[in-house]
mmCIF file of C-alpha atoms and ligand atoms in Angstrom:
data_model
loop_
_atom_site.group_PDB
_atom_site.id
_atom_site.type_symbol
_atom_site.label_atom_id
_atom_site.label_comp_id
_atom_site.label_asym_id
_atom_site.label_seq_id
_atom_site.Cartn_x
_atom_site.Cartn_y
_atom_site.Cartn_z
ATOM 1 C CA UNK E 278 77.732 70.778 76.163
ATOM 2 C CA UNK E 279 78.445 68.952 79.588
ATOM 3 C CA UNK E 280 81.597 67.509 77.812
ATOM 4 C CA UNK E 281 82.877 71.108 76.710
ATOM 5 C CA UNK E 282 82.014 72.454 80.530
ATOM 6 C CA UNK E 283 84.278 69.393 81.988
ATOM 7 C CA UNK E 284 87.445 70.594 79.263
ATOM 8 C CA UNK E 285 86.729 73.767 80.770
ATOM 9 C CA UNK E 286 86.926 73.184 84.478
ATOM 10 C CA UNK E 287 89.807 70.941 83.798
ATOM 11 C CA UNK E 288 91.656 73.824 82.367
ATOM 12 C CA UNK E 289 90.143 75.988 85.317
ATOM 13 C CA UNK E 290 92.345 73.663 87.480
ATOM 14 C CA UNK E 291 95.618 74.144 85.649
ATOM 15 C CA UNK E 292 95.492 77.956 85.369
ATOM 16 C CA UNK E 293 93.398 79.379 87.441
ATOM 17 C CA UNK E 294 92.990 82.476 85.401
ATOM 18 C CA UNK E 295 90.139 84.649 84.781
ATOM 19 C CA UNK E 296 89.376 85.686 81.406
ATOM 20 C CA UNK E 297 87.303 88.799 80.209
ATOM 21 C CA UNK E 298 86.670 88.663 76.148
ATOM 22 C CA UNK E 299 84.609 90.451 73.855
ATOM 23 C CA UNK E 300 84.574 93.790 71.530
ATOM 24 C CA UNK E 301 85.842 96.772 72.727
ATOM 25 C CA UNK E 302 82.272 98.136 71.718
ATOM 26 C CA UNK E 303 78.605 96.216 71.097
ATOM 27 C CA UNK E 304 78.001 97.531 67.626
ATOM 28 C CA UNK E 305 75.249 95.436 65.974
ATOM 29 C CA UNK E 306 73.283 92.313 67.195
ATOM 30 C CA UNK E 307 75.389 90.173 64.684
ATOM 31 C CA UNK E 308 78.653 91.412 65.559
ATOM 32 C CA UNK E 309 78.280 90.790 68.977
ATOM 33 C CA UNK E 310 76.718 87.924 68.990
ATOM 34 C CA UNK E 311 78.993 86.573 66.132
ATOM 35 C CA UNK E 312 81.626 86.718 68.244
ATOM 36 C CA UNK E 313 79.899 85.451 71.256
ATOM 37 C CA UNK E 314 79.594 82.414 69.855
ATOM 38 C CA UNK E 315 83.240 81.972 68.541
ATOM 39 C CA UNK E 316 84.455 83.017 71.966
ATOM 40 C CA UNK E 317 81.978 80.118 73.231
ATOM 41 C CA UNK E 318 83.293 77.690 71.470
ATOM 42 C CA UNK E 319 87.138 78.370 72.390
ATOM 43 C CA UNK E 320 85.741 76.810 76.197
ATOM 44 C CA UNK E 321 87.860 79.318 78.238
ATOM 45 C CA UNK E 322 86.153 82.821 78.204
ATOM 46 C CA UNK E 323 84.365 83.296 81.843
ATOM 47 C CA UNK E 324 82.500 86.159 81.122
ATOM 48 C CA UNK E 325 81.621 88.491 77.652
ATOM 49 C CA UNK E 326 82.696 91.717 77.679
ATOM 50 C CA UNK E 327 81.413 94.462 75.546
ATOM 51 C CA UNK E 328 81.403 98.534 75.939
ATOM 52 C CA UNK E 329 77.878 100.064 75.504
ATOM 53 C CA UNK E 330 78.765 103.243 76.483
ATOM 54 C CA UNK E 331 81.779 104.883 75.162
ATOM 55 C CA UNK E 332 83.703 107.536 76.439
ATOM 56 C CA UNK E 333 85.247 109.083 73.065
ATOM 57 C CA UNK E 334 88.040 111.893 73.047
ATOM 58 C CA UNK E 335 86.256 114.267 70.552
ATOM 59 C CA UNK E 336 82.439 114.594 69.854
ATOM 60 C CA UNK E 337 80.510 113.105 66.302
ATOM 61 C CA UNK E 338 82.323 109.327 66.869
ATOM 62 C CA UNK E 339 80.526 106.096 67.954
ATOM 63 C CA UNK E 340 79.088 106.646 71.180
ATOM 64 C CA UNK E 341 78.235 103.283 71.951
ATOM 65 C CA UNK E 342 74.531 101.435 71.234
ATOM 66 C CA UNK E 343 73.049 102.136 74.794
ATOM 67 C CA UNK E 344 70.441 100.321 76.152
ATOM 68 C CA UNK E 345 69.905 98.641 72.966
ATOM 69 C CA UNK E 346 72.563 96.897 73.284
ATOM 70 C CA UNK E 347 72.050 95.818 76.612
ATOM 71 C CA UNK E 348 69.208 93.332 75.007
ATOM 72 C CA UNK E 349 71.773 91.852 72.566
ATOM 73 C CA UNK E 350 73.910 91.273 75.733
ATOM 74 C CA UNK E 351 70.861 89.445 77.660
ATOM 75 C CA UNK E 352 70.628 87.606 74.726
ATOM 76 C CA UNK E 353 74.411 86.382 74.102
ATOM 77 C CA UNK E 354 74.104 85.119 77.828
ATOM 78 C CA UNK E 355 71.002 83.229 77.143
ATOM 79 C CA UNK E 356 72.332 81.761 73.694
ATOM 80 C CA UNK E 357 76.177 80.848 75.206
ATOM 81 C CA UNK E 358 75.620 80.725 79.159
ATOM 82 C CA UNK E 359 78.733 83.389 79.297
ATOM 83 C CA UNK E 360 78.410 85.572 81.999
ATOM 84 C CA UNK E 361 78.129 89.477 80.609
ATOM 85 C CA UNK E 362 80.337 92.215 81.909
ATOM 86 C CA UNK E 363 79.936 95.758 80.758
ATOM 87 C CA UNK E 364 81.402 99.267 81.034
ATOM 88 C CA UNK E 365 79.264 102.193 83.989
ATOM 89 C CA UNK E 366 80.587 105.475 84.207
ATOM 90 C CA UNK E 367 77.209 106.501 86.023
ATOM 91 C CA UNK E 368 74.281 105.646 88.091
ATOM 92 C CA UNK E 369 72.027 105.436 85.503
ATOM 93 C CA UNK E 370 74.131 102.792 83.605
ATOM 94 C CA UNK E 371 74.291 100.809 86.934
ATOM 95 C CA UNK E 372 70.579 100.876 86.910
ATOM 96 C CA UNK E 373 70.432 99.762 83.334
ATOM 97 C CA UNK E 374 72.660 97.359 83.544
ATOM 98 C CA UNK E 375 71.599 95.518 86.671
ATOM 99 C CA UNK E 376 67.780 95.480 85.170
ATOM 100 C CA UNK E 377 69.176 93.440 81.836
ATOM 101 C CA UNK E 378 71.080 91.483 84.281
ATOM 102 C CA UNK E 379 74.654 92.383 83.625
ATOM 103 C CA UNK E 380 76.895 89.692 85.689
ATOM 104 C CA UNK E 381 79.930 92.355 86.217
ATOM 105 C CA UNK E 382 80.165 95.846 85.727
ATOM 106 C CA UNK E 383 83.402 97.939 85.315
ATOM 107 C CA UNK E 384 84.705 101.612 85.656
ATOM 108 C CA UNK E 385 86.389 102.955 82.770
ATOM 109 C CA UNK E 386 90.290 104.521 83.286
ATOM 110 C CA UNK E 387 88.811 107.910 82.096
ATOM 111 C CA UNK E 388 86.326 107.788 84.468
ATOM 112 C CA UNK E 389 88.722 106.323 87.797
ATOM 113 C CA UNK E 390 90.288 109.532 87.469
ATOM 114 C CA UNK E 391 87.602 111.582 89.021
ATOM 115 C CA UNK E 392 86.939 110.911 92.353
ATOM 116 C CA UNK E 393 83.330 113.317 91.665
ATOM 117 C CA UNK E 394 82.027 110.673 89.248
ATOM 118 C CA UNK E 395 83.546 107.624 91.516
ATOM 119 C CA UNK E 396 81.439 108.969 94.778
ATOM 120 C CA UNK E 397 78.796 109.006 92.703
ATOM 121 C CA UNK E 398 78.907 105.167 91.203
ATOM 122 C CA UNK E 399 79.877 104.202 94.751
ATOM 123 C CA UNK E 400 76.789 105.668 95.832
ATOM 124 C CA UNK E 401 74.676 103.655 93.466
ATOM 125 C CA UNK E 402 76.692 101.002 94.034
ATOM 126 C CA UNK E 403 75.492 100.125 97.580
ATOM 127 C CA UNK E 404 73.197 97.233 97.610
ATOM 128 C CA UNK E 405 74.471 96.212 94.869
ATOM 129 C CA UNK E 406 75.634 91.847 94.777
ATOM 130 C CA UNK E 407 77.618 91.681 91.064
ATOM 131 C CA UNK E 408 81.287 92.157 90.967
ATOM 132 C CA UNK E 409 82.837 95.219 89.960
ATOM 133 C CA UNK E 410 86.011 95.936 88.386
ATOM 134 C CA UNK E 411 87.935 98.809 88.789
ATOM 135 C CA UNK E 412 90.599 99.754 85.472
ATOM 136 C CA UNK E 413 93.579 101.363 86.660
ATOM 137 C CA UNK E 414 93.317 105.590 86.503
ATOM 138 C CA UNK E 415 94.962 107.082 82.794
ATOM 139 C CA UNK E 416 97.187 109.187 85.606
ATOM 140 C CA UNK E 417 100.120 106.942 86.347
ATOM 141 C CA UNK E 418 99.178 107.156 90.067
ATOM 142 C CA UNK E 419 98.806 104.681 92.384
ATOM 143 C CA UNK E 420 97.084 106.571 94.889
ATOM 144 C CA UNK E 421 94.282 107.600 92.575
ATOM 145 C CA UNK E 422 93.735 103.985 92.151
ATOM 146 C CA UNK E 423 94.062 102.463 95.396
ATOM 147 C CA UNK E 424 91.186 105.830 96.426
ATOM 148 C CA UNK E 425 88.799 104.033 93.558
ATOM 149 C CA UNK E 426 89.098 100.538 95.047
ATOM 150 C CA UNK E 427 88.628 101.797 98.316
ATOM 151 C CA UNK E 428 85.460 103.880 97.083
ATOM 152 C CA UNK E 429 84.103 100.652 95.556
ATOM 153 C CA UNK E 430 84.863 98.329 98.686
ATOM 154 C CA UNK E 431 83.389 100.655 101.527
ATOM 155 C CA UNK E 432 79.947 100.840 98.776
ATOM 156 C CA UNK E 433 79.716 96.995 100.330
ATOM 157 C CA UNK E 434 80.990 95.223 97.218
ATOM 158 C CA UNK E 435 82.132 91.891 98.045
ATOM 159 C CA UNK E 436 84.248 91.139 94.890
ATOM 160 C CA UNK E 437 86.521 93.453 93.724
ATOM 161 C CA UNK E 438 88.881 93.632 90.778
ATOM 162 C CA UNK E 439 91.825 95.708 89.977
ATOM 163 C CA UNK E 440 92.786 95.821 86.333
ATOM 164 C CA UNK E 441 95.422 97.263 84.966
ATOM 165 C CA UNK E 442 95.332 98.712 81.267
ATOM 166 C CA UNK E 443 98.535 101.214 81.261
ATOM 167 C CA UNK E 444 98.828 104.815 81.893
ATOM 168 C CA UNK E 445 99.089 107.684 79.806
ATOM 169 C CA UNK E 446 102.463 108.911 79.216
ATOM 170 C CA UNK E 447 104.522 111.761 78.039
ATOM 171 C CA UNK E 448 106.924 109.766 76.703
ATOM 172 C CA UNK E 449 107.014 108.036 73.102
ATOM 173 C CA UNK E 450 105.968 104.679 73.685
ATOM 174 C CA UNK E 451 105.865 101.693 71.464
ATOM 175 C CA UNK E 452 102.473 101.059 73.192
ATOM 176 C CA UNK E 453 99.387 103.054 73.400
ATOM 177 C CA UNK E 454 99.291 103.654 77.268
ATOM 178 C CA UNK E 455 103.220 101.887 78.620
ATOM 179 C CA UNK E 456 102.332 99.545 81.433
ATOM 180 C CA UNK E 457 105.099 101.191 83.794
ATOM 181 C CA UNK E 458 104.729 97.554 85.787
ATOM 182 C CA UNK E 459 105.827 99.391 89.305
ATOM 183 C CA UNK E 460 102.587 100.524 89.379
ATOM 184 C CA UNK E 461 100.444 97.503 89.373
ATOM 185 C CA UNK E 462 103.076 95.612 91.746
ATOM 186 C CA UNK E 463 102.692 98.928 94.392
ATOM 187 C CA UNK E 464 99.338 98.145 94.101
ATOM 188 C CA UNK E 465 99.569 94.413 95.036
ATOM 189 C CA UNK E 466 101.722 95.417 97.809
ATOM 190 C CA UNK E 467 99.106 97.778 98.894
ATOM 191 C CA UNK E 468 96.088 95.818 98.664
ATOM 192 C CA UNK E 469 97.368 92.178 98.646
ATOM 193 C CA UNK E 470 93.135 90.556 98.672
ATOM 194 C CA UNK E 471 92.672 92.328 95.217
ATOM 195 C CA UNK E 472 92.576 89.755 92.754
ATOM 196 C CA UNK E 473 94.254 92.219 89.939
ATOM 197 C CA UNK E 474 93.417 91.614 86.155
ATOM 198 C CA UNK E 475 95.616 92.792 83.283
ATOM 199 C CA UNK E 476 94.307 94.109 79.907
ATOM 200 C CA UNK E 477 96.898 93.864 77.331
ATOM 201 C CA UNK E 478 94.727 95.621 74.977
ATOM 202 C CA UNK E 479 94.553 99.143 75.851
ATOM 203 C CA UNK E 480 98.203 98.413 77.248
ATOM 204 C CA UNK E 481 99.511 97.660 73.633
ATOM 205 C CA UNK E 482 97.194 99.917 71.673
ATOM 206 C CA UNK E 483 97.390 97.018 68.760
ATOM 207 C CA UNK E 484 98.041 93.798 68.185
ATOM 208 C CA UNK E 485 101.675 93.138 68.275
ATOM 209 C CA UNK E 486 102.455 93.192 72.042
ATOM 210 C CA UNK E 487 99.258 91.132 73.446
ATOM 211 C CA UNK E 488 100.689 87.798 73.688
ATOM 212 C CA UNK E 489 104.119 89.222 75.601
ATOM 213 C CA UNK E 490 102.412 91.473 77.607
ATOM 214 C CA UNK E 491 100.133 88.580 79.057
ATOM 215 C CA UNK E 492 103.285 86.602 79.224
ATOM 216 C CA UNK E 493 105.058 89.353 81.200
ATOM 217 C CA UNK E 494 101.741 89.622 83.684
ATOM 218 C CA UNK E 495 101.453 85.460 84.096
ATOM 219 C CA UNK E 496 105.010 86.010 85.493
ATOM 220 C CA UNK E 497 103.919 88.846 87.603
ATOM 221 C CA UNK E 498 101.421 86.878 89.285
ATOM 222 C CA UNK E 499 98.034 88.706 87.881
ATOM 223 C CA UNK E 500 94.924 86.053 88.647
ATOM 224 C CA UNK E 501 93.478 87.478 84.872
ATOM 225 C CA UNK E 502 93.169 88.858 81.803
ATOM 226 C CA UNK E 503 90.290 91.658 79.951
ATOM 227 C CA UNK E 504 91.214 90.567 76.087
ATOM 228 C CA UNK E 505 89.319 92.685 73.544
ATOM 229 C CA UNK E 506 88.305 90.509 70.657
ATOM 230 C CA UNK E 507 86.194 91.440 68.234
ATOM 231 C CA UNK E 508 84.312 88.883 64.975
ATOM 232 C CA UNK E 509 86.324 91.542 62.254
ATOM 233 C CA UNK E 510 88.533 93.798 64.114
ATOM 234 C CA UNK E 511 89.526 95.853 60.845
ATOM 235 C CA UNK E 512 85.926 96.849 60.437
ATOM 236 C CA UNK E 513 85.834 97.714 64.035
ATOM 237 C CA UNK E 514 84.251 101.142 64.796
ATOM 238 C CA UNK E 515 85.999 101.426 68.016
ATOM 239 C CA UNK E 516 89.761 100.366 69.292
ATOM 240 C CA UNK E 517 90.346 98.620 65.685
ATOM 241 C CA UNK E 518 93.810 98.322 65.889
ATOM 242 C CA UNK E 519 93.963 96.089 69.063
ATOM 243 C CA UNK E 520 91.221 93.897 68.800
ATOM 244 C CA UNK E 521 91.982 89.894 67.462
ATOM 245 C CA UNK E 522 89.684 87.839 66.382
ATOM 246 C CA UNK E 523 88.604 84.439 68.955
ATOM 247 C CA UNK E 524 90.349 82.424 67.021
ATOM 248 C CA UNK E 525 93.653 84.204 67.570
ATOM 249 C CA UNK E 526 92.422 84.487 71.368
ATOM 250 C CA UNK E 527 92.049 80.613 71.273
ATOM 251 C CA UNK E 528 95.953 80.494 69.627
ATOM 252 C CA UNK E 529 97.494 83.011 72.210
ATOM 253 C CA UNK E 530 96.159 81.226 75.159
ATOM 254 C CA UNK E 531 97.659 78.135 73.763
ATOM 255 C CA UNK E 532 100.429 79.759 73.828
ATOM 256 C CA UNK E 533 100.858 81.285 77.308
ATOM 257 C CA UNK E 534 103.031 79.221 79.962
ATOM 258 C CA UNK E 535 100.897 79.171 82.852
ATOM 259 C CA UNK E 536 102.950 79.625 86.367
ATOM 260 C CA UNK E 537 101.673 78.836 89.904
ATOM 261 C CA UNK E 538 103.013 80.976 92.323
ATOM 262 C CA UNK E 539 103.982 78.641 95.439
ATOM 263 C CA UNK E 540 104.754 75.358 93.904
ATOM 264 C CA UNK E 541 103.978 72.752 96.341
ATOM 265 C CA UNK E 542 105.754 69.407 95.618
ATOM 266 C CA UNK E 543 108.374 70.523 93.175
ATOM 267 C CA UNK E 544 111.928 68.498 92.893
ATOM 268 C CA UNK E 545 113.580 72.460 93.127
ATOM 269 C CA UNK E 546 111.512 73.999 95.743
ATOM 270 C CA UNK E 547 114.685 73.429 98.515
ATOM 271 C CA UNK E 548 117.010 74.959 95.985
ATOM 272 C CA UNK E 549 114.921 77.909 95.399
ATOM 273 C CA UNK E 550 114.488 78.154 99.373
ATOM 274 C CA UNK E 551 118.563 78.018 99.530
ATOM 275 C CA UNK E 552 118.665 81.036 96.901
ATOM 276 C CA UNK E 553 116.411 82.838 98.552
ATOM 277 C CA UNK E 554 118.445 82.538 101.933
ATOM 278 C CA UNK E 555 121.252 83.806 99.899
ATOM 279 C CA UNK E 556 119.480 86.822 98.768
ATOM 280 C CA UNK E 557 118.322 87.457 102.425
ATOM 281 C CA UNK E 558 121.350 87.646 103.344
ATOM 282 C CA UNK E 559 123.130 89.829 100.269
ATOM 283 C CA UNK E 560 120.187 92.212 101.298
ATOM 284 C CA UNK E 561 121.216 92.844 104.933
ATOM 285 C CA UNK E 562 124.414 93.240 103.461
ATOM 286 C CA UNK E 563 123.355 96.140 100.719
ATOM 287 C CA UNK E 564 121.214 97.787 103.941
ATOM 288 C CA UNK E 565 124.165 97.586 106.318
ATOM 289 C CA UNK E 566 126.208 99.399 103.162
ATOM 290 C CA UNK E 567 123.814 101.815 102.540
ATOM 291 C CA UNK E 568 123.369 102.675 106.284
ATOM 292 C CA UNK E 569 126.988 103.399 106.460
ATOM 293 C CA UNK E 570 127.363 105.179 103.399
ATOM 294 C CA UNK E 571 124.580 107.486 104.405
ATOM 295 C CA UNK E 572 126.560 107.837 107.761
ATOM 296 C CA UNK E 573 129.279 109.124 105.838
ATOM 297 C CA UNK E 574 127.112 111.534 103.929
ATOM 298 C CA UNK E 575 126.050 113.013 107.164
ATOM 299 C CA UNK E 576 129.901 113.690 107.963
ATOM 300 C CA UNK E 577 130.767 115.241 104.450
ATOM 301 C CA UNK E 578 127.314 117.752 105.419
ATOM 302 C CA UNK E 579 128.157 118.723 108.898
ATOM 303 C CA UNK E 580 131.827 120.131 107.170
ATOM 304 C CA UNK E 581 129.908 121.413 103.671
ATOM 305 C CA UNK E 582 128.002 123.445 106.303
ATOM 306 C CA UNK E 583 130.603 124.466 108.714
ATOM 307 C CA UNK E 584 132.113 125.391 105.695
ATOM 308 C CA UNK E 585 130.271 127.187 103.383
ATOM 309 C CA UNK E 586 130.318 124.919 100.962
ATOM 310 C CA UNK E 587 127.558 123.983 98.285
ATOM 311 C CA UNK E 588 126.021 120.910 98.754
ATOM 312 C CA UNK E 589 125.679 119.916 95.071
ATOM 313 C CA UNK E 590 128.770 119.582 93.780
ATOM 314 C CA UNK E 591 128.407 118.655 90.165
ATOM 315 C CA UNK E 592 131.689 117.648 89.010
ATOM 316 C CA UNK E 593 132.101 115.387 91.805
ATOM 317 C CA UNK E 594 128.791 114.051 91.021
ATOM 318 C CA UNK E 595 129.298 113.502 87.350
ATOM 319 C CA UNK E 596 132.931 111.805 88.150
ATOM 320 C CA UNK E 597 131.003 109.276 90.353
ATOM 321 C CA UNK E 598 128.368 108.920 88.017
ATOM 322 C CA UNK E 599 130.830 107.579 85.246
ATOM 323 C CA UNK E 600 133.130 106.040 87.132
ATOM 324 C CA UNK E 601 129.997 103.782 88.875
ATOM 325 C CA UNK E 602 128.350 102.783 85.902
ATOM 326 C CA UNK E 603 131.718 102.006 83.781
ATOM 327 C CA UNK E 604 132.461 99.776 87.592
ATOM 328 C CA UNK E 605 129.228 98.482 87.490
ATOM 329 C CA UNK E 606 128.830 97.620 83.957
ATOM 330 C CA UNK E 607 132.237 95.596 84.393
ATOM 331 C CA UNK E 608 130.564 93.612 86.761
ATOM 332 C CA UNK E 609 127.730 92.784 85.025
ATOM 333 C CA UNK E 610 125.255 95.168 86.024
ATOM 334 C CA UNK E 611 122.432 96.844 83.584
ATOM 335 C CA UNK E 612 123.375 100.225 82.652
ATOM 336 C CA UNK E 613 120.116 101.473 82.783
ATOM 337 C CA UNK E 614 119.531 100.498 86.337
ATOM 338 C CA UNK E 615 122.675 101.718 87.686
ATOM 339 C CA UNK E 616 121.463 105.086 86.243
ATOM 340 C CA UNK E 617 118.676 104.568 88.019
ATOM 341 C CA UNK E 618 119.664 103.515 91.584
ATOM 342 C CA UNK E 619 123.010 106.122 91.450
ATOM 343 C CA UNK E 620 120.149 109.172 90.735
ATOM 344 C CA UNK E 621 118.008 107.692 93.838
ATOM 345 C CA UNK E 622 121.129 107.309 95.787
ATOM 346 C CA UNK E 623 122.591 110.940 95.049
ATOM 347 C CA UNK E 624 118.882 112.233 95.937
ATOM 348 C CA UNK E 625 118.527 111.157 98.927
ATOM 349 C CA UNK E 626 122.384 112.453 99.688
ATOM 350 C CA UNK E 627 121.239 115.606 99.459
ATOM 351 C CA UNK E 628 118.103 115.486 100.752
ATOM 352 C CA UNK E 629 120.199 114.279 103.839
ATOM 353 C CA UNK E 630 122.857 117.406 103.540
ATOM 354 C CA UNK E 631 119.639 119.663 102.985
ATOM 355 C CA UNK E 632 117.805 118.329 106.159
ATOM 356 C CA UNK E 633 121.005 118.948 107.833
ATOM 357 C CA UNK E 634 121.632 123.039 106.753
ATOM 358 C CA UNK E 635 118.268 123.661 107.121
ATOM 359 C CA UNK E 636 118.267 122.568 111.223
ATOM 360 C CA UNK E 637 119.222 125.693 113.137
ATOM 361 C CA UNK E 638 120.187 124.131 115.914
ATOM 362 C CA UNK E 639 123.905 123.111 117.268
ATOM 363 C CA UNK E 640 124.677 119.789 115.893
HETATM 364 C C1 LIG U 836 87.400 99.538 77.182
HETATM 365 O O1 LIG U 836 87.630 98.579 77.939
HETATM 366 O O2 LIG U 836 86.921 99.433 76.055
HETATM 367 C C2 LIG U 836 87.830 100.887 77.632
HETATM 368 C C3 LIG U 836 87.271 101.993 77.203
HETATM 369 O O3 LIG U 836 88.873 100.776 78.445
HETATM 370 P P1 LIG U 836 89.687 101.868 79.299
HETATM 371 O O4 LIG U 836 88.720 102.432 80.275
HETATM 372 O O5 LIG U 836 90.735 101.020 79.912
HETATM 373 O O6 LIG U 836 90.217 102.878 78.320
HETATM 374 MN MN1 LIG U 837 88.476 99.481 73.964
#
């Protein structure tokens, strides 16, 4: 046991991570504690998740196994020593949980969404010591989430947690909520002392894209990972599809290159430095361009206005479109984000010539 805990902290040291495992729901007393014990043994799960309560799209399904299942949980922690993390989506599961002794609690995406239910659970939540996570709203809005954390932190909770699971989306996806990474980065920018988490699981909506996705969030700087795993994930009765077993946890973390973000005594850290002076510079460069260009813009609205003249002027806008990307392309450049930063560029245009016809007075 003492030997295990020493491979453990050792690995502690060389990633630093956080990691969340468990089923997506507690079903029976074997299941979860059958994989309990296989996560155990794998020697780098911090704390065992499991969903008592579920929130389920249509009535009749698995609702979850309540409070019983909060005794299995007390139990797993006694048997392994993992610290237990589980699902609230009201006061009355806070109370529960924090009388079985529940390490961690969470709120749900489908419950971030509501700012109603969020006042409420930040009510309860005051007085409260455990950690709480908060899963990124199913609205692709980084507001929404940034209002939950702020909820959770002015309740007086001293550790906080973003994670990010993915947003719904209109658009076909090969995952089951696309992780639309801007979002998660805003949110880093926004609130740079919240350790953020990233669930690959509800991101990927099955198995395939786990290991990448973690990959792509290592690289991204998260400081974590929720990983639903599950003792047999094809007899699931909840989130089958995603789920892998611990010993495919135990392979993909294996797997993983771990990254530090600030190396300290590496041969290339000048070189990187030097790069990084040159991009400085290219960007005051790009920001002196786009200063004048906008300059310009101003020009061309003044005569469109004096003029009569629309201010969208689409065959001129297609021409530069084409011609841009085809220029762009030659020099390397992804065609997808040219398309990207020539719409942004052309927006703001005319939201320039627009401010402009819409002053009254003499310019
Ligand atoms: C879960 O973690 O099982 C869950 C329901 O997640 P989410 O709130 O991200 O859908
Ligand atoms: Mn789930």
């Amino acid at each position: 046991m003492s030997e295990k805990k020493e491979v453990k902290s050792e690995q502690q040291k060389t990633n630093n991570l956080l990691l969340i495992s468990g089923p997506c729901s507690a079903e029976t007393y074997d299941q979860t504690m059958g994989t309990a014990l296989l996560l155990k043994e794998l020697n780098v799960v911090d704390y065992f998740r499991a969903g008592v309560w579920k929130p389920r799209t249509r009535p009749g399904g698995f609702q979850g196994a309540g409070t019983k299942a909060l005794e299995w949980l007390k139990d797993v922690k006694k048997e392994t020593g993992l610290k237990i993390a589980v699902e609230v989506a009201n006061p009355s599961h806070i109370d529960d949980c924090l009388k079985y002794g529940v390490d961690m609690i969470w709120i749900g995406a489908r419950t971030s969404v509501n700012p109603f239910s969020v006042d409420e659970i930040a009510r309860a939540l005051q007085g409260v010591k455990i950690p709480v996570m908060v899963k990124n709203p199913v609205n692709p809005d980084v507001n929404l989430w940034v209002g939950v954390l702020e909820r959770v932190i002015n309740a007086g909770i001293d550790k906080v947690y973003a994670v990010h699971r993915g947003f719904y989306s209109f658009q076909k996806s090969s995952y089951s909520n696309p992780p639309l990474w801007e979002i998660p980065i805003e949110l880093k920018r926004l609130m740079p002392d919240i350790p953020l988490l990233c669930d690959p699981s509800h991101i990927s909506g099955s198995k395939n894209f786990i290991l990448s996705i973690c990959q792509h969030a290592i690289d991204l700087d998260v400081q974590g990972f929720m990983i639903e795993s599950h003792i047999a994930p094809e007899k699931a009765l909840t989130d089958s599809k995603q789920q892998i077993t611990p010993q495919e946890l135990g392979k993909l973390w294996k797997k993983l290159v771990f990254k530090s973000q600030f190396p300290e005594k590496l041969a290339h850290n000048e070189k990187i430095d030097k790069l990084r002076e040159q991009i400085d510079e290219i960007d005051k460069n790009i920001l002196d361009m786009l200063s004048q260009r906008m300059s310009v813009v101003k020009d061309l609205g003044y005569l469109k206005k004096q003029q009569k003249i629309t201010i969208l002027q689409i065959k001129r806008w297609s021409n530069i479109f084409k011609d841009r990307i085809e220029k762009g392309q030659e020099l390397g450049l992804n065609s997808e984000f040219l398309k990207e930063l020539l719409e942004v560029l052309h927006q703001e245009s005319i939201r320039i010539q627009t401010e402009l016809k819409n002053n009254k007075k003499k310019q």
